[in-house]
PDB file of C-alpha atoms and ligand atoms in Angstrom:
ATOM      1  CA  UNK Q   1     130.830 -74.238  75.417  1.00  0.00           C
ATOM      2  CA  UNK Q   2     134.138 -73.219  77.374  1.00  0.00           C
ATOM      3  CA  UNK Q   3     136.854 -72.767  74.927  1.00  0.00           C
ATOM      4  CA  UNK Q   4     139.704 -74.617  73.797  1.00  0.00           C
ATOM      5  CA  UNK Q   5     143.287 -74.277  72.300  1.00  0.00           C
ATOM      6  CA  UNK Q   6     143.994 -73.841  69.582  1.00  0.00           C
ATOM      7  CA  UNK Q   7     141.250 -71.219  68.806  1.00  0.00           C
ATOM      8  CA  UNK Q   8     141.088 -68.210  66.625  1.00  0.00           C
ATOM      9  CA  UNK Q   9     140.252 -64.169  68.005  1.00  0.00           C
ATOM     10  CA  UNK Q  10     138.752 -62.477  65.121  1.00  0.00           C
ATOM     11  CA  UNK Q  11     137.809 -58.702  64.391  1.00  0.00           C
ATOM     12  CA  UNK Q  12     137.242 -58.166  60.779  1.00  0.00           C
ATOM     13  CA  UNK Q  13     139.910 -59.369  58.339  1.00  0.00           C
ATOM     14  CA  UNK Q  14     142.529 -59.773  61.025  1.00  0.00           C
ATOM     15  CA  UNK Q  15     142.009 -63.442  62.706  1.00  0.00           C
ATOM     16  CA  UNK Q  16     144.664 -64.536  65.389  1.00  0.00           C
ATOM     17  CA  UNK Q  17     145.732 -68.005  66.711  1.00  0.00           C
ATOM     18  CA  UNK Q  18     145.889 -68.958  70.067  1.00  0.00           C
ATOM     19  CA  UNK Q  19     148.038 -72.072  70.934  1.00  0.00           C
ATOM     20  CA  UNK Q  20     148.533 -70.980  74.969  1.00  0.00           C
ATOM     21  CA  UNK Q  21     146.391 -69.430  78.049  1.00  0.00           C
ATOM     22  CA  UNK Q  22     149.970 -67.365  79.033  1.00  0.00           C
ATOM     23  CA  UNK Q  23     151.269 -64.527  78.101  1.00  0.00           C
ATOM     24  CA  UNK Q  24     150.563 -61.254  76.065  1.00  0.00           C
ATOM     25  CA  UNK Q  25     149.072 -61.366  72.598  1.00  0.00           C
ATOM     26  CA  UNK Q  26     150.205 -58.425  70.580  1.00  0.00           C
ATOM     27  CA  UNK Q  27     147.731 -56.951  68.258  1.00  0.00           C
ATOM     28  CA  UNK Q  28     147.715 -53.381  66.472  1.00  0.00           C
ATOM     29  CA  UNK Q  29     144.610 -52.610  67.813  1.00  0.00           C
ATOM     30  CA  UNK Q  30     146.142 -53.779  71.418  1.00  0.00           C
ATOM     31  CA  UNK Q  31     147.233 -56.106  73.435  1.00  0.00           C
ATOM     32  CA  UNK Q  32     145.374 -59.147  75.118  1.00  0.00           C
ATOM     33  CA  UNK Q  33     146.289 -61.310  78.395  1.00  0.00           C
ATOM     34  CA  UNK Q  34     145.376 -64.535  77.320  1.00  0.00           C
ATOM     35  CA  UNK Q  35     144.938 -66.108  80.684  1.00  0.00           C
ATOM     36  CA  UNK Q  36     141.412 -64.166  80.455  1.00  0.00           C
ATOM     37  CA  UNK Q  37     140.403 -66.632  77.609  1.00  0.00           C
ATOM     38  CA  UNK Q  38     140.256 -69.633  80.058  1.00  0.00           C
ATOM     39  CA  UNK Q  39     136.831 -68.547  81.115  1.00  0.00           C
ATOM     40  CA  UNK Q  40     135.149 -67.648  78.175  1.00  0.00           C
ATOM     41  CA  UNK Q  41     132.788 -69.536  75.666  1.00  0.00           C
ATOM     42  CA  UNK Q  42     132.907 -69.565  71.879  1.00  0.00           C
ATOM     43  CA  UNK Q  43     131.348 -66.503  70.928  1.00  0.00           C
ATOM     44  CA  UNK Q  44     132.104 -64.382  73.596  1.00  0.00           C
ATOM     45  CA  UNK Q  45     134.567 -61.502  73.033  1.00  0.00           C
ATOM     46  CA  UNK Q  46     137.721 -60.402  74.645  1.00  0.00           C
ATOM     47  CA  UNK Q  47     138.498 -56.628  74.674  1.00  0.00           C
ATOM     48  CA  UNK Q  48     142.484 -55.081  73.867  1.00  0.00           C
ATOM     49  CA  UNK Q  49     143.575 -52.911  76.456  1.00  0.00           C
ATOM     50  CA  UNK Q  50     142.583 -50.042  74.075  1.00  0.00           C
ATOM     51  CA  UNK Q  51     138.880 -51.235  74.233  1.00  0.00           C
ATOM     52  CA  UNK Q  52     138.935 -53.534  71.065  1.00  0.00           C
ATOM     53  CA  UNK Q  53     136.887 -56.664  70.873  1.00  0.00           C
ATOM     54  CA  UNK Q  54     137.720 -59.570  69.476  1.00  0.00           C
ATOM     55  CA  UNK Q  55     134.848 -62.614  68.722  1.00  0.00           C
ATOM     56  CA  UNK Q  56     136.056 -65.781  69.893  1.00  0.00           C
ATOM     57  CA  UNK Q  57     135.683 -68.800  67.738  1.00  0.00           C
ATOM     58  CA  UNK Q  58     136.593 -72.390  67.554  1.00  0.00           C
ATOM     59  CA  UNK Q  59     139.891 -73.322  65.382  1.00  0.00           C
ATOM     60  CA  UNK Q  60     138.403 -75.146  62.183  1.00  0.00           C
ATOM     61  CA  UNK Q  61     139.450 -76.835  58.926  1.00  0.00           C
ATOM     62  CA  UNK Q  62     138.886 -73.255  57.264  1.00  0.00           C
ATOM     63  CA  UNK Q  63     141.578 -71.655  59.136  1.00  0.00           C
ATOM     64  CA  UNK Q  64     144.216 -74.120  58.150  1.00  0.00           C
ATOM     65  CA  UNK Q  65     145.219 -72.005  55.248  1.00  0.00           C
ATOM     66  CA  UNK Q  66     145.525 -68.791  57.287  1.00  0.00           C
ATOM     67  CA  UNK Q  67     146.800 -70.187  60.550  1.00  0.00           C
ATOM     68  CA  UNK Q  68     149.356 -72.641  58.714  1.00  0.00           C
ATOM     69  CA  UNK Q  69     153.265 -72.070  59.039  1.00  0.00           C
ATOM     70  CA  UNK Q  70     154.253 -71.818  54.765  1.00  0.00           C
ATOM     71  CA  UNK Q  71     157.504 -73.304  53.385  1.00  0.00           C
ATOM     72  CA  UNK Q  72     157.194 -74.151  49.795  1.00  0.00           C
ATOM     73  CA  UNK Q  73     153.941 -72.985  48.403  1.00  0.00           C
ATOM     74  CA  UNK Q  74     150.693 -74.712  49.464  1.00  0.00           C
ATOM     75  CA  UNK Q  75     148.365 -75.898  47.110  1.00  0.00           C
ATOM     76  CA  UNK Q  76     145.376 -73.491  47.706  1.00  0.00           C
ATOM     77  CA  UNK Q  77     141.623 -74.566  49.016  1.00  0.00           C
ATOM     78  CA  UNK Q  78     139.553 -74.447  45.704  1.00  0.00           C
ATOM     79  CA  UNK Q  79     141.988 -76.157  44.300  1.00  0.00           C
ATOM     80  CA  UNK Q  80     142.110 -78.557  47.296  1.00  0.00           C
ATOM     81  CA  UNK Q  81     138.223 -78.554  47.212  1.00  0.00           C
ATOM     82  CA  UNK Q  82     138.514 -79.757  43.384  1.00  0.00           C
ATOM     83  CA  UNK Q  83     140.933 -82.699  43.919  1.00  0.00           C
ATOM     84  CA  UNK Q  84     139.477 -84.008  47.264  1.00  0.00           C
ATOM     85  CA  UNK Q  85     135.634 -84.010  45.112  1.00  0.00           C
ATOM     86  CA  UNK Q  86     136.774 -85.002  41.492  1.00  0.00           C
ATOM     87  CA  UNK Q  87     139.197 -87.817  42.998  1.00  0.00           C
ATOM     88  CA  UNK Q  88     136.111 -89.696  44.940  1.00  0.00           C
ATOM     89  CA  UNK Q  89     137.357 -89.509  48.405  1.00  0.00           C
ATOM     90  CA  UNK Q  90     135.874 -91.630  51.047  1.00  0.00           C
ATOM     91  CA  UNK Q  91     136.638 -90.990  54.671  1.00  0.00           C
ATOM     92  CA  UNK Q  92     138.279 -94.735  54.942  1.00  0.00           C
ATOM     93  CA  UNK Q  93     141.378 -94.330  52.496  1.00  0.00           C
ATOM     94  CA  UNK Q  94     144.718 -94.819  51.777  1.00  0.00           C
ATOM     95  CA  UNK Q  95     146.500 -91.467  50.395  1.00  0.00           C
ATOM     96  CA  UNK Q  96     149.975 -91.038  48.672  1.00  0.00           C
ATOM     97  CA  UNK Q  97     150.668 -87.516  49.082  1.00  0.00           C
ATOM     98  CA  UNK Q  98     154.091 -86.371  47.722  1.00  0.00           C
ATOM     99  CA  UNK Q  99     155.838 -83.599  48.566  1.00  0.00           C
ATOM    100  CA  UNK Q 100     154.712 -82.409  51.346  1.00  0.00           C
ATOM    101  CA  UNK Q 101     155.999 -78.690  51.372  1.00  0.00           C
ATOM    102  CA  UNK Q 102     153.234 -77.062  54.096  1.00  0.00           C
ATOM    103  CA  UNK Q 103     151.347 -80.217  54.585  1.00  0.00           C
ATOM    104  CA  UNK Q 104     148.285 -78.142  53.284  1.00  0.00           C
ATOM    105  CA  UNK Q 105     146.787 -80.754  51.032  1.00  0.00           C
ATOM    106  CA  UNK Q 106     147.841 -83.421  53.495  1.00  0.00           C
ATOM    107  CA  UNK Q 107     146.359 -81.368  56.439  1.00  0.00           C
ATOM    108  CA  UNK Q 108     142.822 -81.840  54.431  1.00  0.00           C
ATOM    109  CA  UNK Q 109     143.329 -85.218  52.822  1.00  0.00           C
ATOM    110  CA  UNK Q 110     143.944 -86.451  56.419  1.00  0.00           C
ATOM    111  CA  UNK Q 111     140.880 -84.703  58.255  1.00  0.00           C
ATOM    112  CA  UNK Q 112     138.362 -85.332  55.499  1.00  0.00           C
ATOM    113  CA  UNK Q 113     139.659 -89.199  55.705  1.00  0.00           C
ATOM    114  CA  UNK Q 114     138.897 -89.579  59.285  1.00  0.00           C
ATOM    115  CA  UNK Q 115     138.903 -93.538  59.599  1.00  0.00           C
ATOM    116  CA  UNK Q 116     142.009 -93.624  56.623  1.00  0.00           C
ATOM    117  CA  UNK Q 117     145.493 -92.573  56.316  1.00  0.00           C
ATOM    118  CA  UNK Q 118     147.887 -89.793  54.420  1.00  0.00           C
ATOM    119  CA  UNK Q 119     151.510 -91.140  53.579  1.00  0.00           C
ATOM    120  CA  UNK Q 120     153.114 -87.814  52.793  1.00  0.00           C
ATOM    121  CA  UNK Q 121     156.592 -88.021  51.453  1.00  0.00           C
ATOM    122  CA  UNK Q 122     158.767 -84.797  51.619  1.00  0.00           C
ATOM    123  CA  UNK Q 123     162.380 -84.912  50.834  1.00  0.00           C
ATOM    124  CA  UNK Q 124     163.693 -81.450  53.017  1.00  0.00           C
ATOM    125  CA  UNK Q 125     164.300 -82.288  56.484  1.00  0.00           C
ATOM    126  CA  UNK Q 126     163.088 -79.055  57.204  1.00  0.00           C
ATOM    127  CA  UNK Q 127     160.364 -78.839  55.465  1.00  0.00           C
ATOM    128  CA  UNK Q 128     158.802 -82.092  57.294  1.00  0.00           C
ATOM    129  CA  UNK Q 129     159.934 -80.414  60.295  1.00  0.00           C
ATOM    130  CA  UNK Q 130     157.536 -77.524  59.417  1.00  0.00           C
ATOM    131  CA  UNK Q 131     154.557 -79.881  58.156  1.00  0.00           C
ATOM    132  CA  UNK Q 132     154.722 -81.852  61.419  1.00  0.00           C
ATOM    133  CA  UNK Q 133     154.598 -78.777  63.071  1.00  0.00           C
ATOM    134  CA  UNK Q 134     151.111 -77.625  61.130  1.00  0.00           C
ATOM    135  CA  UNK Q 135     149.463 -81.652  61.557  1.00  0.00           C
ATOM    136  CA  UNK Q 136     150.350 -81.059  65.439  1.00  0.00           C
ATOM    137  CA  UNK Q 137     148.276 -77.381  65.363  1.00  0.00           C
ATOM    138  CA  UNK Q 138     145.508 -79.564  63.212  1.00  0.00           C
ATOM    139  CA  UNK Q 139     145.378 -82.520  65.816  1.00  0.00           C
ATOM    140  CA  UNK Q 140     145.848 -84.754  62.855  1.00  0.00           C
ATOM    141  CA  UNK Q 141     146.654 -88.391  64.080  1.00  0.00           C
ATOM    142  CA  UNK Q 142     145.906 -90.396  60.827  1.00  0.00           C
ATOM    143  CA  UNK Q 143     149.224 -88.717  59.123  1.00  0.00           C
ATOM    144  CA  UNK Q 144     152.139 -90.929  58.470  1.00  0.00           C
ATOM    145  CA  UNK Q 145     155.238 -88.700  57.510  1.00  0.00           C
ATOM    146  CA  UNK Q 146     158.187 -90.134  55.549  1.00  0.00           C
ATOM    147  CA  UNK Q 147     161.391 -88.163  54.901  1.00  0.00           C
ATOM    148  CA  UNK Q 148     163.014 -88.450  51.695  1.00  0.00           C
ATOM    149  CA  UNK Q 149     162.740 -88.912  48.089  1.00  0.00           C
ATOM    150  CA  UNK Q 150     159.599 -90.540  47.215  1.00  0.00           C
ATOM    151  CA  UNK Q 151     161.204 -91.895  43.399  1.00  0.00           C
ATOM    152  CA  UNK Q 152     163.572 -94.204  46.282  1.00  0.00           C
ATOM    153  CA  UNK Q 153     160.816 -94.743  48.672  1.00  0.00           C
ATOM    154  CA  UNK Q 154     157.696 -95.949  46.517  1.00  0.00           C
ATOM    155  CA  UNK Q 155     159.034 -99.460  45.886  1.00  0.00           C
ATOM    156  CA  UNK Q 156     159.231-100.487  49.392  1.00  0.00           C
ATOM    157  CA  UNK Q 157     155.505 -99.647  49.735  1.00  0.00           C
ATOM    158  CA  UNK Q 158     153.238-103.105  50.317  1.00  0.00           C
ATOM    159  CA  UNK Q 159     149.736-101.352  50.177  1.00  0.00           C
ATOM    160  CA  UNK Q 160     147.840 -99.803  46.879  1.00  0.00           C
ATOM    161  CA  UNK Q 161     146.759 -96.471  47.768  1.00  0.00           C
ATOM    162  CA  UNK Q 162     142.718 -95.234  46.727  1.00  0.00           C
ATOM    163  CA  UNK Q 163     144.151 -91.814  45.447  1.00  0.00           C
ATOM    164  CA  UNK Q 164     147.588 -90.314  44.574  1.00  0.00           C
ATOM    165  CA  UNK Q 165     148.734 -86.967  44.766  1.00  0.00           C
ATOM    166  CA  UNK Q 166     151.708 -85.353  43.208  1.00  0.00           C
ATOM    167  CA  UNK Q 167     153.375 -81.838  43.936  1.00  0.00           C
ATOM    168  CA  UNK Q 168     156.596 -82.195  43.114  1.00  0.00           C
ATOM    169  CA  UNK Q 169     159.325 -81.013  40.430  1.00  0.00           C
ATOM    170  CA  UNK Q 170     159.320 -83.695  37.705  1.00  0.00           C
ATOM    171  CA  UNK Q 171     156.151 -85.324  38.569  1.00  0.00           C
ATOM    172  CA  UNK Q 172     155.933 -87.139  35.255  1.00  0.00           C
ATOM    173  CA  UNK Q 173     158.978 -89.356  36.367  1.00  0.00           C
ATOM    174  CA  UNK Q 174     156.631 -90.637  38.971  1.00  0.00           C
ATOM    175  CA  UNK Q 175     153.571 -91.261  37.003  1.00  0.00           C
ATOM    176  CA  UNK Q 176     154.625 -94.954  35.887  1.00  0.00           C
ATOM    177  CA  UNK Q 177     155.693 -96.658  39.563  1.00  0.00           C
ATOM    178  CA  UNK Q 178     151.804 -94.274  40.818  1.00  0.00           C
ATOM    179  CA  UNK Q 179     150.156 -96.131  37.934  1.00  0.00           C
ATOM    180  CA  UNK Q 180     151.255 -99.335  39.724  1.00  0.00           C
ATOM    181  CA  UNK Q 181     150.735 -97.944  43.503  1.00  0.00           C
ATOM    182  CA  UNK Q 182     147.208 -97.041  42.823  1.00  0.00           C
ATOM    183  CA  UNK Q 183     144.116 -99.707  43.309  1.00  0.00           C
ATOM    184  CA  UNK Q 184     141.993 -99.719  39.929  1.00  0.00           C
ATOM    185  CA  UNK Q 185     139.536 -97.391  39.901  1.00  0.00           C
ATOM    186  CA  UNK Q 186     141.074 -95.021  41.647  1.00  0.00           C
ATOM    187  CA  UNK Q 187     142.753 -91.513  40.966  1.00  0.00           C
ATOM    188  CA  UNK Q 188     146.025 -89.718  40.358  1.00  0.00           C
ATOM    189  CA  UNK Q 189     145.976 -86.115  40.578  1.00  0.00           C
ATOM    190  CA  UNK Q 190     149.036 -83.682  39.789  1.00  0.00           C
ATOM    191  CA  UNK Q 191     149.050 -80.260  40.387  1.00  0.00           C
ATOM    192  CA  UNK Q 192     152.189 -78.129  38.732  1.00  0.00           C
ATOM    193  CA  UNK Q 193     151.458 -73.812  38.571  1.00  0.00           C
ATOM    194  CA  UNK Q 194     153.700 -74.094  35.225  1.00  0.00           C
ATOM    195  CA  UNK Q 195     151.270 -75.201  32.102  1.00  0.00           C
ATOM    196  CA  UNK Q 196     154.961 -76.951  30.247  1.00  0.00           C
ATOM    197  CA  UNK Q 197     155.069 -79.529  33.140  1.00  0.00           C
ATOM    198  CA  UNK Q 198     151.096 -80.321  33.628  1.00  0.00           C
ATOM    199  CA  UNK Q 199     151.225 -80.812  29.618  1.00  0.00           C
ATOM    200  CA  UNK Q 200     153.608 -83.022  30.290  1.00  0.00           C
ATOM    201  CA  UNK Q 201     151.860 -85.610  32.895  1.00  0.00           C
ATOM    202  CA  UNK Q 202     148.966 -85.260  30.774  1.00  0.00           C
ATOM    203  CA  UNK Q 203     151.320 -86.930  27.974  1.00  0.00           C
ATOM    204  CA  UNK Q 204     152.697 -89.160  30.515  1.00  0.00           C
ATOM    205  CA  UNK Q 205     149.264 -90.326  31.791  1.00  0.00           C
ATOM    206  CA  UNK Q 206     148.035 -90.645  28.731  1.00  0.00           C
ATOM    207  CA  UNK Q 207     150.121 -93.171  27.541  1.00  0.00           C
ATOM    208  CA  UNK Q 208     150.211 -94.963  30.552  1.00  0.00           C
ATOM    209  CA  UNK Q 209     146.054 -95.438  29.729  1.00  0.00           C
ATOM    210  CA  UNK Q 210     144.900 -93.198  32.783  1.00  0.00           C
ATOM    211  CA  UNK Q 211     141.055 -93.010  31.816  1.00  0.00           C
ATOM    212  CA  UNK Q 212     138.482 -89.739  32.299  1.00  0.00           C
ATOM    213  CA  UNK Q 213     142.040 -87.614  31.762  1.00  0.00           C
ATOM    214  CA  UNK Q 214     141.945 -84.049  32.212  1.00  0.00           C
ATOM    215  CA  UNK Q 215     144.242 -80.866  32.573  1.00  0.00           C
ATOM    216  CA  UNK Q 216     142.548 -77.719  33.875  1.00  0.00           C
ATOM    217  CA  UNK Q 217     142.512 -74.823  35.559  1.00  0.00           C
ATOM    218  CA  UNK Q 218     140.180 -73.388  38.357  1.00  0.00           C
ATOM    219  CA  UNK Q 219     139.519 -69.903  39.002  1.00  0.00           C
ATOM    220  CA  UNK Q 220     138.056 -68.040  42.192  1.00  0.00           C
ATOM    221  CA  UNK Q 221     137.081 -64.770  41.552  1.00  0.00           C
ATOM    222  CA  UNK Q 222     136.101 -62.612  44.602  1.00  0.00           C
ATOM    223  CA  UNK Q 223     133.866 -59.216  44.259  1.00  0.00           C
ATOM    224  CA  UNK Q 224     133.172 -56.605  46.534  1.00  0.00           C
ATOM    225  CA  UNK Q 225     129.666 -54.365  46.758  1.00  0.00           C
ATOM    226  CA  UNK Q 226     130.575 -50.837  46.598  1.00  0.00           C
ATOM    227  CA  UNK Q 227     128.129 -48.248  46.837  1.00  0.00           C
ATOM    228  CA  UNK Q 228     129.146 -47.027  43.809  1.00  0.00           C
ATOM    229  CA  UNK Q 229     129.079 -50.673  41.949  1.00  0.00           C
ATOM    230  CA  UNK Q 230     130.646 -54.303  42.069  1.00  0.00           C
ATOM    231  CA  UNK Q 231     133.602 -55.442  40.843  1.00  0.00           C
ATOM    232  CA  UNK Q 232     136.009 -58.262  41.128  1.00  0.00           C
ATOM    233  CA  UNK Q 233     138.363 -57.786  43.869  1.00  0.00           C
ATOM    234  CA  UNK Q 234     140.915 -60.864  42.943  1.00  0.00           C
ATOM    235  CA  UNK Q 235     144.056 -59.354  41.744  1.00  0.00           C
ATOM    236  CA  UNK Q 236     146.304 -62.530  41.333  1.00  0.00           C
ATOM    237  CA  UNK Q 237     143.873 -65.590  39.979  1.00  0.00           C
ATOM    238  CA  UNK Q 238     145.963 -67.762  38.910  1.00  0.00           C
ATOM    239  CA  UNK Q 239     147.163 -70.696  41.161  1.00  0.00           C
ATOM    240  CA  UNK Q 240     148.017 -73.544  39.309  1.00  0.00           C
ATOM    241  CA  UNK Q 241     147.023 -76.851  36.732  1.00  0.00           C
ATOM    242  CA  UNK Q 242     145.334 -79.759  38.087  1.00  0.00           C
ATOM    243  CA  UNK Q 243     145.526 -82.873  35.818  1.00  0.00           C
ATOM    244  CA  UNK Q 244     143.503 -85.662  36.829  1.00  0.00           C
ATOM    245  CA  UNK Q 245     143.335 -89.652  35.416  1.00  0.00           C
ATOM    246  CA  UNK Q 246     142.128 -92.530  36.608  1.00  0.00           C
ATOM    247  CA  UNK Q 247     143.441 -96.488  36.709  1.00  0.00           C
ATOM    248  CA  UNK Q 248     141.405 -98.918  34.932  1.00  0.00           C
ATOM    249  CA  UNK Q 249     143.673-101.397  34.203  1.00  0.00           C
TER     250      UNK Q 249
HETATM  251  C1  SAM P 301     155.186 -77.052  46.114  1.00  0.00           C
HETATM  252  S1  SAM P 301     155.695 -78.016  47.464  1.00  0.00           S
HETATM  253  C2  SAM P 301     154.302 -78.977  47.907  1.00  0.00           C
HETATM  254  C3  SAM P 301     153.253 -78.202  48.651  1.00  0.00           C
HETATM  255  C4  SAM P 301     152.163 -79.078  49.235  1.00  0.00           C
HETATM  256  N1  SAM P 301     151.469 -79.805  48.216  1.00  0.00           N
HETATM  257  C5  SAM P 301     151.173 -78.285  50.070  1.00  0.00           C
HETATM  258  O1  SAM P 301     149.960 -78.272  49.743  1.00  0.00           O
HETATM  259  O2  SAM P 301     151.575 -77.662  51.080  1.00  0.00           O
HETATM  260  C6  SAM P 301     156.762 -79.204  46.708  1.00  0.00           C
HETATM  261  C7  SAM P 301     157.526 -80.020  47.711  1.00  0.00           C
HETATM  262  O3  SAM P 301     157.970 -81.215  47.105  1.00  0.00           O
HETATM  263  C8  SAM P 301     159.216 -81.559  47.676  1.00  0.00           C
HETATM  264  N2  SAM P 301     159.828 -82.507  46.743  1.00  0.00           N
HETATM  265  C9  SAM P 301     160.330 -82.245  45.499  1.00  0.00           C
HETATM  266  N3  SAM P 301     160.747 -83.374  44.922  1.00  0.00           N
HETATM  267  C10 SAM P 301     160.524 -84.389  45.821  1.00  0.00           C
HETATM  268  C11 SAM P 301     160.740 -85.786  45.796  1.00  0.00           C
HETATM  269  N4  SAM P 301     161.281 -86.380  44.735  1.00  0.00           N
HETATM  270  N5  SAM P 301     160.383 -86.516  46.880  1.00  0.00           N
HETATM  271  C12 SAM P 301     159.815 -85.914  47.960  1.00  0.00           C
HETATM  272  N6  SAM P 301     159.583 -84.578  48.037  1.00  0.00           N
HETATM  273  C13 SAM P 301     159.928 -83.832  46.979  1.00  0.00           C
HETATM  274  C14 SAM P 301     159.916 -80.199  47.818  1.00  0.00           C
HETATM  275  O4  SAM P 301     160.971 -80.244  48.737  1.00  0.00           O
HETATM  276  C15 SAM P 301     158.763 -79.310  48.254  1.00  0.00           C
HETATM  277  O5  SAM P 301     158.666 -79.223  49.644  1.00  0.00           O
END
């Protein structure tokens, strides 16, 4: 299959993104004219001028994370992975994502939701500006981006929304008008790296009667095979608290 943009050249660990066929790509193993990818087929390679290759592969959900541009810190895949499984997606729903930051979480709310749509509210002009930026690179349609504060925006919403997610300083504040956003049955989900805060919408929730409530961490722990033995390989595991409720009433 004859490629197309936005794809990835990979050798290793290092993985590149192409968004044009001009120009030079720089690489430290070489340089590569990228007009010479308009003839070639996923899984073909391209060689550096100093006789490199690099495999050439399609530009997928996975690479998201890498490929993104960062502003605030994204919320990370397994924790993503978590939200998007414990939350009952479906690919036909209505998502409250607030704030935006990077757009990761909205980047995979949106493409898992392919016949639904992502609200994302993000209060930094420049931040959305970045965000937009990443959604374009994804070819995500089914994103609607609002800027500014979401505690002014959510009463002019009309619609109930099948799953909430917070990311935001002073989420708790929120919790009461997403208790009222949200269709029964359905989930909020708050993520906070700070244990203080998450304790805190837990509280919040809890009063408010969010049902199967939970606060919890996830952690990914990578090894590597050495000849001489395994060991884990993850220096920094922790990411953040994910507390999760859901509306019955
Ligand atoms: C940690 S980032 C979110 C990262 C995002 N979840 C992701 O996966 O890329 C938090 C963002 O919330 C925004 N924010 C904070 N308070 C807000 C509010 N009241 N309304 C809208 N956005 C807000 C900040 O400007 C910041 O960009």
């Amino acid at each position: 299959m004859k490629v197309e943009l936005p794809l990835i050249l990979v050798n290793g660990k290092d993985s590149f993104l192409v968004k044009n066929f001009e120009g030079i790509l720089h690489t430290h193993k070489g340089i590569i004219k990228l007009e010479e990818l308009k003839e070639k087929s996923y899984g073909d390679v391209i060689k550096t001028h100093k006789g490199h290759t690099f495999k050439i592969l399609p530009f997928k959900s996975s690479d998201f994370f890498r490929h993104f541009k960062r502003c605030a810190t994204p919320i990370m895949p397994k924790d993503i992975g978590v939200i998007i499984t414990i939350c009952g997606l479906k690919p036909d729903s209505l998502i409250l994502d607030a704030g935006t930051g990077s757009g990761m979480i909205a980047a995979y709310l949106a493409y898992f939701n392919k016949y639904g749509e992502v609200i994302t509210v993000e209060k930094r002009k420049e931040f959305a500006k970045l965000a937009r930026e990443n959604f374009k690179l994804a070819k995500l349609k089914n994103i609607h981006q609002i800027v500014g504060d979401v505690n002014d925006i959510a009463e002019g919403f009309k619609k109930e929304f099948d799953l909430i997610v917070l990311d935001m300083k002073d989420d708790f504040l929120f919790i009461p008008k997403a208790k009222n956003l949200l269709k029964v049955g359905c989930y909020l989900a708050v993520y906070n790296p700070y244990i203080e805060p998450s304790k805190r919408v837990y509280e919040t929730m809890k009063k408010e009667g969010f049902s199967e409530l939970e606060c919890f961490e996830l952690l990914k722990n990578n090894y590597e095979f050495k000849r001489v033995g395994t060991r884990p390989m993850t220096r920094v595991w922790h990411t953040g608290f994910i507390v999760i409720g859901r509306k019955i009433y």
